[in-house]
């Protein structure tokens, strides 16, 4: 078996704002396996400044992985504990190599019968006019749940946006989720959550910065607005530590991004522990290209979750890869009439 890796820069159609800054490009990497003329591909979706494996020797570790591909998937995964995005890329690549076709990784009704995965519509930070424009577009597109990035513009303006949505649509018509990306200060967080709860919001992701377990525990205990942990899960690798985090903070939900928490294996550990603690969960992409998103979506469908998932990021880029993934009426489909870009893997090998 031969393994190679390739860097690829994704370009956003429009600069996209978060509380950590504005995104214009997104760096990603691919692992390509070749054996007896068959190919497999996996995406290592690193997020600079957020991923645990955002380290200077990331490319060097990818090279080591490819040079030692003969060790096999399970041995490599154990040696890549602190490189969760590479773990997920490897899982995808081996699934891809062993599949009937490189992009059909999990046989299910998602790809056989075009069954859909209900998803939320993502609203990026920006000025009030831009955010309102996005909201109107998502509602027109049939989304029943929208997620707003908050914490970067004036809080009163964000409240005004939420008020305008709720004035037109009640909680039974549109589910609202908000994501603060850790933007709230601990001293103000509880008051802000109380204010936000007045808008009948489903949940808030990561209201304060990760790593403050006692402060987050206090919020989860005292907030009337359900809290979902996101960044809090990054860098927690052992089952013992995962269990300790959940038992200490006792959140209402956790959000799982395979590229950030150790791929499919890492996510399934979190899911098992969360369900034991009666903690809800859903899956979210981490701005991968359609290659990584395809793997996440196919795997997510097999979990039979009744939660709305966060998988609507395939249309963000000008230079994404043509694929059957299609968003329609607030859901993600695998449209069999659409094809993957011809010679995609060969092009990436060049």
Coordinates of C-alpha atoms in Angstrom, one line a residue:
X1 CA 0.0 0.0 0.0
X2 CA 1.2 3.5 -0.8
X3 CA 0.1 6.7 1.0
X4 CA 0.6 10.3 0.1
X5 CA -0.7 13.6 1.4
X6 CA -1.8 16.9 -0.2
X7 CA -2.5 20.4 1.1
X8 CA -5.5 22.3 -0.3
X9 CA -6.7 25.8 0.4
X10 CA -10.5 26.4 0.3
X11 CA -11.7 29.9 -0.5
X12 CA -14.8 31.3 1.1
X13 CA -17.4 32.8 -1.2
X14 CA -17.7 35.6 1.3
X15 CA -15.6 36.4 4.4
X16 CA -17.3 34.6 7.3
X17 CA -17.3 36.1 10.7
X18 CA -16.9 34.3 14.0
X19 CA -16.0 35.5 17.5
X20 CA -12.4 34.5 16.8
X21 CA -12.1 36.6 13.6
X22 CA -13.1 36.6 10.0
X23 CA -12.4 33.6 7.8
X24 CA -11.4 34.1 4.2
X25 CA -9.6 30.8 3.5
X26 CA -9.6 27.4 5.1
X27 CA -6.6 25.1 5.0
X28 CA -7.2 21.4 4.7
X29 CA -5.2 18.3 3.9
X30 CA -5.9 15.0 2.2
X31 CA -4.5 11.5 2.7
X32 CA -4.6 9.4 -0.4
X33 CA -4.1 5.6 -0.3
X34 CA -3.4 3.4 -3.3
X35 CA -3.4 -0.4 -3.4
X36 CA -3.6 -2.6 -6.4
X37 CA -4.8 0.2 -8.5
X38 CA -7.6 1.1 -6.1
X39 CA -7.7 4.5 -4.3
X40 CA -9.0 5.8 -1.0
X41 CA -9.2 9.4 0.2
X42 CA -9.7 11.1 3.6
X43 CA -9.7 14.7 4.7
X44 CA -7.7 15.9 7.7
X45 CA -9.8 19.0 8.4
X46 CA -7.6 21.1 10.6
X47 CA -8.9 24.5 12.0
X48 CA -6.1 26.8 12.7
X49 CA -6.2 28.4 16.2
X50 CA -8.8 25.9 17.3
X51 CA -7.7 22.3 16.5
X52 CA -5.7 20.6 19.1
X53 CA -3.3 19.5 16.4
X54 CA -2.7 23.1 15.2
X55 CA 1.0 22.6 15.8
X56 CA 4.2 23.4 13.8
X57 CA 5.0 19.8 13.0
X58 CA 1.5 19.0 11.6
X59 CA 2.8 18.3 8.1
X60 CA 5.7 16.4 9.5
X61 CA 3.2 14.1 11.3
X62 CA 1.3 13.6 8.1
X63 CA 4.5 12.5 6.4
X64 CA 5.2 10.1 9.3
X65 CA 1.7 8.7 9.0
X66 CA 2.1 8.1 5.2
X67 CA 5.6 6.6 5.7
X68 CA 4.3 4.2 8.3
X69 CA 1.0 3.2 6.6
X70 CA 2.1 -0.4 6.7
X71 CA 1.4 -0.4 10.4
X72 CA -2.3 -0.4 9.7
X73 CA -5.2 1.7 10.8
X74 CA -5.6 0.7 14.5
X75 CA -1.9 1.0 15.3
X76 CA -1.7 4.4 13.6
X77 CA -4.8 5.7 15.4
X78 CA -3.2 4.8 18.7
X79 CA 0.0 6.7 17.7
X80 CA -2.0 9.8 16.6
X81 CA -4.0 10.4 19.8
X82 CA -2.9 14.1 19.8
X83 CA -3.7 14.5 16.1
X84 CA -7.5 14.1 15.9
X85 CA -7.8 15.5 12.4
X86 CA -5.3 13.0 11.0
X87 CA -7.1 10.2 12.9
X88 CA -10.3 11.1 11.1
X89 CA -8.6 11.5 7.7
X90 CA -7.1 8.0 8.1
X91 CA -10.5 6.5 9.1
X92 CA -12.0 8.0 6.0
X93 CA -9.1 6.9 3.7
X94 CA -9.3 3.2 4.8
X95 CA -13.1 3.2 4.5
X96 CA -12.8 4.7 1.1
X97 CA -10.1 2.3 -0.1
X98 CA -12.2 -0.7 1.0
X99 CA -15.5 0.6 -0.3
X100 CA -17.1 -0.4 -3.7
X101 CA -16.5 3.2 -4.8
X102 CA -14.2 5.8 -3.1
X103 CA -17.0 8.1 -1.9
X104 CA -19.7 5.6 -0.7
X105 CA -18.3 4.8 2.7
X106 CA -21.4 3.6 4.6
X107 CA -24.2 1.6 2.8
X108 CA -27.5 3.1 4.0
X109 CA -30.7 4.6 2.7
X110 CA -28.9 8.0 2.7
X111 CA -27.1 7.0 -0.5
X112 CA -29.3 4.1 -1.7
X113 CA -32.7 5.8 -1.4
X114 CA -31.7 9.5 -1.0
X115 CA -33.1 9.7 2.5
X116 CA -32.3 13.0 4.1
X117 CA -30.6 14.3 7.2
X118 CA -32.5 17.3 8.7
X119 CA -29.9 20.1 9.4
X120 CA -29.8 23.6 10.8
X121 CA -29.1 26.6 8.6
X122 CA -26.0 28.5 9.7
X123 CA -26.1 32.3 10.0
X124 CA -22.6 33.9 10.0
X125 CA -21.7 37.0 12.0
X126 CA -21.8 40.4 10.3
X127 CA -23.6 43.6 10.4
X128 CA -27.4 43.6 11.1
X129 CA -28.4 43.9 7.5
X130 CA -26.2 41.0 6.4
X131 CA -27.4 38.7 9.2
X132 CA -31.0 39.6 8.4
X133 CA -30.4 38.8 4.8
X134 CA -29.0 35.4 5.6
X135 CA -31.9 34.6 7.9
X136 CA -34.5 35.5 5.2
X137 CA -32.6 33.3 2.8
X138 CA -32.6 30.3 5.1
X139 CA -36.3 30.6 5.9
X140 CA -37.0 30.8 2.2
X141 CA -35.0 27.7 1.7
X142 CA -37.2 25.7 4.0
X143 CA -35.0 25.5 7.1
X144 CA -36.9 24.8 10.3
X145 CA -33.9 25.5 12.5
X146 CA -31.3 28.2 12.2
X147 CA -28.1 28.7 14.2
X148 CA -26.7 32.1 14.7
X149 CA -23.1 32.9 15.5
X150 CA -23.2 35.5 18.2
X151 CA -20.6 37.3 20.4
X152 CA -18.7 39.5 17.9
X153 CA -21.1 42.3 17.3
X154 CA -23.0 44.4 19.8
X155 CA -25.1 42.2 22.1
X156 CA -28.1 44.6 21.9
X157 CA -28.0 44.3 18.1
X158 CA -28.0 40.5 18.4
X159 CA -31.0 40.7 20.7
X160 CA -32.7 42.9 18.2
X161 CA -32.2 40.3 15.5
X162 CA -33.5 37.5 17.7
X163 CA -36.5 39.6 18.6
X164 CA -37.3 40.3 15.0
X165 CA -37.2 36.6 14.2
X166 CA -39.4 35.7 17.1
X167 CA -41.8 38.5 16.2
X168 CA -42.5 36.6 13.0
X169 CA -41.9 33.0 13.9
X170 CA -42.6 31.3 17.2
X171 CA -40.5 28.4 18.7
X172 CA -42.9 25.8 17.1
X173 CA -42.3 27.2 13.6
X174 CA -38.5 27.9 13.8
X175 CA -36.0 26.4 16.2
X176 CA -33.3 28.8 17.2
X177 CA -29.8 27.8 18.2
X178 CA -27.0 30.2 19.1
X179 CA -23.2 29.7 19.2
X180 CA -21.1 32.1 21.3
X181 CA -17.8 30.3 20.6
X182 CA -16.7 31.2 24.2
X183 CA -17.3 34.9 23.7
X184 CA -19.0 35.7 27.0
X185 CA -17.1 36.7 30.1
X186 CA -17.8 34.5 33.1
X187 CA -19.1 37.5 35.1
X188 CA -21.7 38.4 32.5
X189 CA -22.6 35.0 31.1
X190 CA -25.5 34.0 33.4
X191 CA -27.3 37.3 32.9
X192 CA -26.9 37.0 29.1
X193 CA -28.2 33.5 29.1
X194 CA -31.2 34.6 31.1
X195 CA -31.9 37.4 28.5
X196 CA -31.4 35.0 25.6
X197 CA -33.8 32.4 27.1
X198 CA -36.6 34.9 26.7
X199 CA -36.5 34.2 23.0
X200 CA -37.3 30.5 23.4
X201 CA -33.9 29.4 22.2
X202 CA -33.2 25.7 21.9
X203 CA -29.6 25.9 23.2
X204 CA -26.4 27.9 23.3
X205 CA -23.0 26.5 22.3
X206 CA -20.0 27.2 24.4
X207 CA -21.1 30.5 26.2
X208 CA -17.7 30.9 27.9
X209 CA -14.1 29.9 27.0
X210 CA -13.2 26.2 27.3
X211 CA -11.2 25.0 30.3
X212 CA -13.3 26.6 33.0
X213 CA -15.1 23.5 34.2
X214 CA -16.4 24.8 37.5
X215 CA -17.7 28.0 35.9
X216 CA -19.4 26.0 33.1
X217 CA -20.8 23.6 35.7
X218 CA -22.4 26.6 37.5
X219 CA -23.9 27.9 34.2
X220 CA -25.4 24.5 33.4
X221 CA -26.9 24.2 36.8
X222 CA -28.4 27.7 36.9
X223 CA -29.2 28.7 33.4
X224 CA -32.7 28.3 32.1
X225 CA -31.2 28.1 28.6
X226 CA -29.8 24.7 27.7
X227 CA -26.0 24.6 27.2
X228 CA -24.1 22.6 24.6
X229 CA -20.4 22.0 25.0
X230 CA -18.3 22.3 21.8
X231 CA -14.7 23.6 22.2
X232 CA -14.8 22.2 25.7
X233 CA -14.3 18.7 24.2
X234 CA -11.2 19.5 22.3
X235 CA -8.0 18.0 23.7
X236 CA -9.9 15.5 26.0
X237 CA -8.6 12.2 24.7
X238 CA -8.9 9.4 27.3
X239 CA -12.3 7.8 28.2
X240 CA -11.6 8.5 31.8
X241 CA -11.1 12.3 31.2
X242 CA -14.2 12.4 28.9
X243 CA -16.3 10.8 31.6
X244 CA -14.9 13.2 34.2
X245 CA -15.7 16.2 32.1
X246 CA -19.3 15.1 31.5
X247 CA -19.9 14.2 35.2
X248 CA -18.3 17.4 36.4
X249 CA -20.1 19.9 34.1
X250 CA -23.3 17.9 33.4
X251 CA -24.2 19.9 30.3
X252 CA -27.6 19.5 28.5
X253 CA -25.9 18.7 25.2
X254 CA -22.5 18.0 23.6
X255 CA -21.6 18.8 19.9
X256 CA -19.3 16.5 18.1
X257 CA -17.0 17.5 15.3
X258 CA -15.1 14.4 14.1
X259 CA -12.1 16.4 12.9
X260 CA -11.7 17.9 16.3
X261 CA -12.3 15.0 18.7
X262 CA -10.6 12.0 17.1
X263 CA -12.8 11.0 14.2
X264 CA -15.5 8.3 14.3
X265 CA -13.9 6.4 17.1
X266 CA -13.5 9.5 19.3
X267 CA -17.1 10.6 18.6
X268 CA -18.6 7.2 19.4
X269 CA -16.8 7.2 22.8
X270 CA -18.3 10.6 23.6
X271 CA -21.8 9.4 22.4
X272 CA -21.7 6.3 24.6
X273 CA -20.6 8.3 27.7
X274 CA -23.2 11.1 27.0
X275 CA -26.1 8.7 26.7
X276 CA -25.1 7.0 30.0
X277 CA -25.4 10.5 31.6
X278 CA -28.7 11.4 29.8
X279 CA -26.9 14.1 27.8
X280 CA -28.1 14.9 24.3
X281 CA -25.7 15.2 21.3
X282 CA -25.6 16.1 17.7
X283 CA -22.9 16.0 14.9
X284 CA -21.5 19.1 13.3
X285 CA -19.0 19.5 10.4
X286 CA -15.9 21.6 11.0
X287 CA -15.8 23.5 7.7
X288 CA -14.5 20.5 5.7
X289 CA -14.6 20.3 2.0
X290 CA -17.3 18.1 0.5
X291 CA -14.9 15.1 0.8
X292 CA -14.9 15.3 4.6
X293 CA -18.5 16.4 4.8
X294 CA -19.5 13.4 2.8
X295 CA -17.9 11.0 5.3
X296 CA -19.4 12.8 8.2
X297 CA -22.9 12.8 6.7
X298 CA -22.9 9.2 5.7
X299 CA -21.7 8.1 9.2
X300 CA -24.2 10.5 10.9
X301 CA -27.1 8.9 9.1
X302 CA -26.2 5.5 10.5
X303 CA -26.6 6.9 14.1
X304 CA -30.4 7.3 13.7
X305 CA -30.4 10.5 15.6
X306 CA -33.6 12.5 15.8
X307 CA -31.7 15.8 16.4
X308 CA -31.1 18.4 13.7
X309 CA -27.5 18.1 12.7
X310 CA -25.0 20.8 11.8
X311 CA -24.0 19.6 8.3
X312 CA -25.0 22.5 6.0
X313 CA -21.5 23.9 5.2
X314 CA -20.9 22.4 1.8
X315 CA -21.8 25.6 -0.1
X316 CA -19.3 27.9 1.6
X317 CA -16.5 27.7 -0.9
X318 CA -15.8 28.8 -4.4
X319 CA -13.4 25.9 -5.0
X320 CA -15.1 23.0 -3.3
X321 CA -15.4 19.7 -5.1
X322 CA -18.5 18.8 -7.2
X323 CA -20.4 16.1 -5.3
X324 CA -23.9 14.6 -4.9
X325 CA -24.4 16.3 -1.5
X326 CA -27.4 18.7 -1.9
X327 CA -29.2 20.9 0.6
X328 CA -32.9 21.2 0.0
X329 CA -35.9 22.1 2.2
X330 CA -33.7 22.3 5.3
X331 CA -32.1 18.8 4.8
X332 CA -29.0 17.2 3.4
X333 CA -29.4 14.7 0.6
X334 CA -27.2 12.5 -1.5
X335 CA -28.5 13.2 -5.0
X336 CA -27.7 10.2 -7.2
X337 CA -28.1 12.3 -10.4
X338 CA -25.1 14.5 -9.3
X339 CA -21.6 13.1 -9.6
X340 CA -18.3 13.6 -7.9
X341 CA -15.7 15.6 -9.8
X342 CA -14.2 13.4 -12.5
X343 CA -10.6 12.2 -11.7
X344 CA -10.8 14.0 -8.4
X345 CA -8.4 11.7 -6.6
X346 CA -5.9 11.6 -9.5
X347 CA -6.0 15.5 -9.6
X348 CA -5.1 15.6 -5.9
X349 CA -2.3 13.2 -6.4
X350 CA -0.6 15.5 -8.9

